[in-house]
Amino acid sequence: MSQGIKHVEIAVSDLQKSLSFYDALFEIIGWQKAKNNGFVSGNTKVYVKQWDFPRGNTLGVRHLCFWADSRAVVDKVGVYVQGAGVKMIRGPLLVVEYSPDYYTVDFFDPDGYMLEVAHTPAQSGDEQTFET
């Protein structure tokens, strides 16, 4: 049996606005549409669900990073984000502190969740050292 993340559910304030954003993003990075509000790559699914609750400061996941098959995909995401009306954090750019070929773009979705799309030629994982 394969180990890994089965699914992630992203709470959003406006389902249609967020689906429009994520439909285009996941198409660029090669994910498939799953049902009305989800996307799938391999055994991992991401669902977008509208929640009507006050947003506050909470602890949790800082950001989600999606694998890109090539630097060209990262560049396409960068172009998309620039025209999507959301805030670009950085990139596309090479971040050699992570690994010699780590190419990334970081941005916020319509609700301010931090997302990243990154490519490294070797799929062995990030070379970055995390401090606790």
mmCIF file of C-alpha atoms in Angstrom:
data_model
loop_
_atom_site.group_PDB
_atom_site.id
_atom_site.type_symbol
_atom_site.label_atom_id
_atom_site.label_comp_id
_atom_site.label_asym_id
_atom_site.label_seq_id
_atom_site.Cartn_x
_atom_site.Cartn_y
_atom_site.Cartn_z
ATOM 1 C CA MET A 1 0.000 0.000 0.000
ATOM 2 C CA SER A 2 1.270 3.455 -0.930
ATOM 3 C CA GLN A 3 1.939 5.980 1.828
ATOM 4 C CA GLY A 4 1.280 9.650 1.402
ATOM 5 C CA ILE A 5 -1.378 12.322 1.676
ATOM 6 C CA LYS A 6 -4.827 11.111 0.644
ATOM 7 C CA HIS A 7 -6.546 14.473 0.419
ATOM 8 C CA VAL A 8 -6.444 18.119 1.422
ATOM 9 C CA GLU A 9 -9.571 20.229 1.845
ATOM 10 C CA ILE A 10 -9.192 23.987 1.349
ATOM 11 C CA ALA A 11 -11.833 26.162 3.005
ATOM 12 C CA VAL A 12 -12.712 29.166 0.840
ATOM 13 C CA SER A 13 -14.996 32.178 1.200
ATOM 14 C CA ASP A 14 -16.338 32.191 -2.382
ATOM 15 C CA LEU A 15 -16.559 28.759 -4.010
ATOM 16 C CA GLN A 16 -17.103 29.916 -7.587
ATOM 17 C CA LYS A 17 -14.285 32.486 -7.469
ATOM 18 C CA SER A 18 -11.909 29.918 -5.969
ATOM 19 C CA LEU A 19 -12.919 27.157 -8.387
ATOM 20 C CA SER A 20 -12.247 29.485 -11.296
ATOM 21 C CA PHE A 21 -8.756 30.161 -9.889
ATOM 22 C CA TYR A 22 -7.963 26.522 -9.040
ATOM 23 C CA ASP A 23 -9.439 25.108 -12.290
ATOM 24 C CA ALA A 24 -6.862 27.067 -14.278
ATOM 25 C CA LEU A 25 -3.997 26.447 -11.827
ATOM 26 C CA PHE A 26 -4.478 22.676 -11.660
ATOM 27 C CA GLU A 27 -4.864 22.429 -15.435
ATOM 28 C CA ILE A 28 -1.463 24.142 -15.866
ATOM 29 C CA ILE A 29 0.280 21.767 -13.423
ATOM 30 C CA GLY A 30 -1.346 18.670 -14.928
ATOM 31 C CA TRP A 31 -3.917 17.673 -12.297
ATOM 32 C CA GLN A 32 -7.287 16.237 -13.343
ATOM 33 C CA LYS A 33 -10.707 17.545 -12.306
ATOM 34 C CA ALA A 34 -12.431 15.275 -9.749
ATOM 35 C CA LYS A 35 -16.153 15.805 -9.169
ATOM 36 C CA ASN A 36 -17.402 19.387 -8.991
ATOM 37 C CA ASN A 37 -15.007 20.815 -6.441
ATOM 38 C CA GLY A 38 -11.899 18.650 -6.502
ATOM 39 C CA PHE A 39 -8.685 17.857 -8.306
ATOM 40 C CA VAL A 40 -6.558 14.717 -8.369
ATOM 41 C CA SER A 41 -2.973 13.705 -9.127
ATOM 42 C CA GLY A 42 -2.128 10.057 -8.551
ATOM 43 C CA ASN A 43 -3.697 9.090 -5.238
ATOM 44 C CA THR A 44 -3.799 12.633 -3.851
ATOM 45 C CA LYS A 45 -6.919 14.786 -4.042
ATOM 46 C CA VAL A 46 -7.478 18.467 -3.247
ATOM 47 C CA TYR A 47 -11.008 19.650 -2.535
ATOM 48 C CA VAL A 48 -12.224 23.244 -2.411
ATOM 49 C CA LYS A 49 -15.175 23.820 -0.092
ATOM 50 C CA GLN A 50 -16.969 27.013 0.875
ATOM 51 C CA TRP A 51 -17.161 27.659 4.603
ATOM 52 C CA ASP A 52 -19.083 30.587 6.027
ATOM 53 C CA PHE A 53 -17.240 31.432 9.222
ATOM 54 C CA PRO A 54 -15.230 34.387 10.453
ATOM 55 C CA ARG A 55 -11.613 34.201 9.482
ATOM 56 C CA GLY A 56 -9.103 34.749 12.233
ATOM 57 C CA ASN A 57 -5.528 34.045 13.113
ATOM 58 C CA THR A 58 -5.091 30.304 13.441
ATOM 59 C CA LEU A 59 -2.200 27.900 13.427
ATOM 60 C CA GLY A 60 -1.975 25.283 10.711
ATOM 61 C CA VAL A 61 -0.355 24.581 7.398
ATOM 62 C CA ARG A 62 1.837 27.498 6.284
ATOM 63 C CA HIS A 63 1.696 26.665 2.592
ATOM 64 C CA LEU A 64 1.090 23.914 0.053
ATOM 65 C CA CYS A 65 3.696 23.118 -2.590
ATOM 66 C CA PHE A 66 2.729 21.349 -5.812
ATOM 67 C CA TRP A 67 5.251 19.496 -7.966
ATOM 68 C CA ALA A 68 5.835 20.787 -11.504
ATOM 69 C CA ASP A 69 7.131 18.489 -14.246
ATOM 70 C CA SER A 70 9.363 21.219 -15.671
ATOM 71 C CA ARG A 71 10.579 24.773 -15.264
ATOM 72 C CA ALA A 72 8.280 25.671 -18.163
ATOM 73 C CA VAL A 73 5.276 24.669 -16.027
ATOM 74 C CA VAL A 74 6.524 26.909 -13.189
ATOM 75 C CA ASP A 75 6.876 29.754 -15.710
ATOM 76 C CA LYS A 76 3.307 29.169 -16.994
ATOM 77 C CA VAL A 77 2.007 29.311 -13.431
ATOM 78 C CA GLY A 78 3.892 32.579 -12.929
ATOM 79 C CA VAL A 79 2.238 34.107 -16.003
ATOM 80 C CA TYR A 80 -1.166 32.829 -14.866
ATOM 81 C CA VAL A 81 -0.774 34.220 -11.334
ATOM 82 C CA GLN A 82 0.274 37.650 -12.646
ATOM 83 C CA GLY A 83 -3.023 37.899 -14.547
ATOM 84 C CA ALA A 84 -5.254 36.216 -11.956
ATOM 85 C CA GLY A 85 -5.642 39.175 -9.631
ATOM 86 C CA VAL A 86 -3.871 37.496 -6.711
ATOM 87 C CA LYS A 87 -0.663 38.472 -4.942
ATOM 88 C CA MET A 88 2.647 37.069 -6.181
ATOM 89 C CA ILE A 89 5.128 36.431 -3.366
ATOM 90 C CA ARG A 90 8.204 35.572 -5.433
ATOM 91 C CA GLY A 91 9.308 34.008 -8.657
ATOM 92 C CA PRO A 92 9.533 32.265 -10.839
ATOM 93 C CA LEU A 93 13.109 31.982 -9.662
ATOM 94 C CA LEU A 94 15.908 29.594 -8.788
ATOM 95 C CA VAL A 95 16.369 29.039 -5.027
ATOM 96 C CA VAL A 96 19.771 27.375 -4.695
ATOM 97 C CA GLU A 97 19.576 27.417 -0.894
ATOM 98 C CA TYR A 98 17.039 24.554 -1.182
ATOM 99 C CA SER A 99 18.879 22.613 -3.880
ATOM 100 C CA PRO A 100 20.997 23.568 -6.910
ATOM 101 C CA ASP A 101 18.072 23.286 -9.354
ATOM 102 C CA TYR A 102 15.074 24.263 -7.166
ATOM 103 C CA TYR A 103 12.863 26.450 -9.395
ATOM 104 C CA THR A 104 9.760 27.913 -7.804
ATOM 105 C CA VAL A 105 6.926 30.406 -7.836
ATOM 106 C CA ASP A 106 5.105 31.358 -4.607
ATOM 107 C CA PHE A 107 1.774 33.191 -4.444
ATOM 108 C CA PHE A 108 -1.515 33.577 -2.574
ATOM 109 C CA ASP A 109 -4.862 32.152 -3.683
ATOM 110 C CA PRO A 110 -7.993 34.389 -3.659
ATOM 111 C CA ASP A 111 -8.457 33.809 0.108
ATOM 112 C CA GLY A 112 -4.816 34.461 0.995
ATOM 113 C CA TYR A 113 -3.591 30.870 1.324
ATOM 114 C CA MET A 114 0.091 30.604 0.435
ATOM 115 C CA LEU A 115 0.778 28.243 -2.472
ATOM 116 C CA GLU A 116 3.932 27.179 -4.287
ATOM 117 C CA VAL A 117 4.618 25.363 -7.545
ATOM 118 C CA ALA A 118 8.176 24.046 -7.757
ATOM 119 C CA HIS A 119 10.366 21.928 -10.013
ATOM 120 C CA THR A 120 13.578 20.098 -9.247
ATOM 121 C CA PRO A 121 15.033 17.656 -11.777
ATOM 122 C CA ALA A 122 15.529 14.917 -9.154
ATOM 123 C CA GLN A 123 12.304 13.754 -7.496
ATOM 124 C CA SER A 124 14.124 12.641 -4.360
ATOM 125 C CA GLY A 125 12.568 15.527 -2.443
ATOM 126 C CA ASP A 126 13.754 18.842 -1.168
ATOM 127 C CA GLU A 127 17.354 19.132 -0.104
ATOM 128 C CA GLN A 128 16.377 21.894 2.298
ATOM 129 C CA THR A 129 17.257 21.441 5.958
ATOM 130 C CA PHE A 130 14.407 22.322 8.290
ATOM 131 C CA GLU A 131 15.064 23.677 11.760
ATOM 132 C CA THR A 132 12.772 22.769 14.652
#
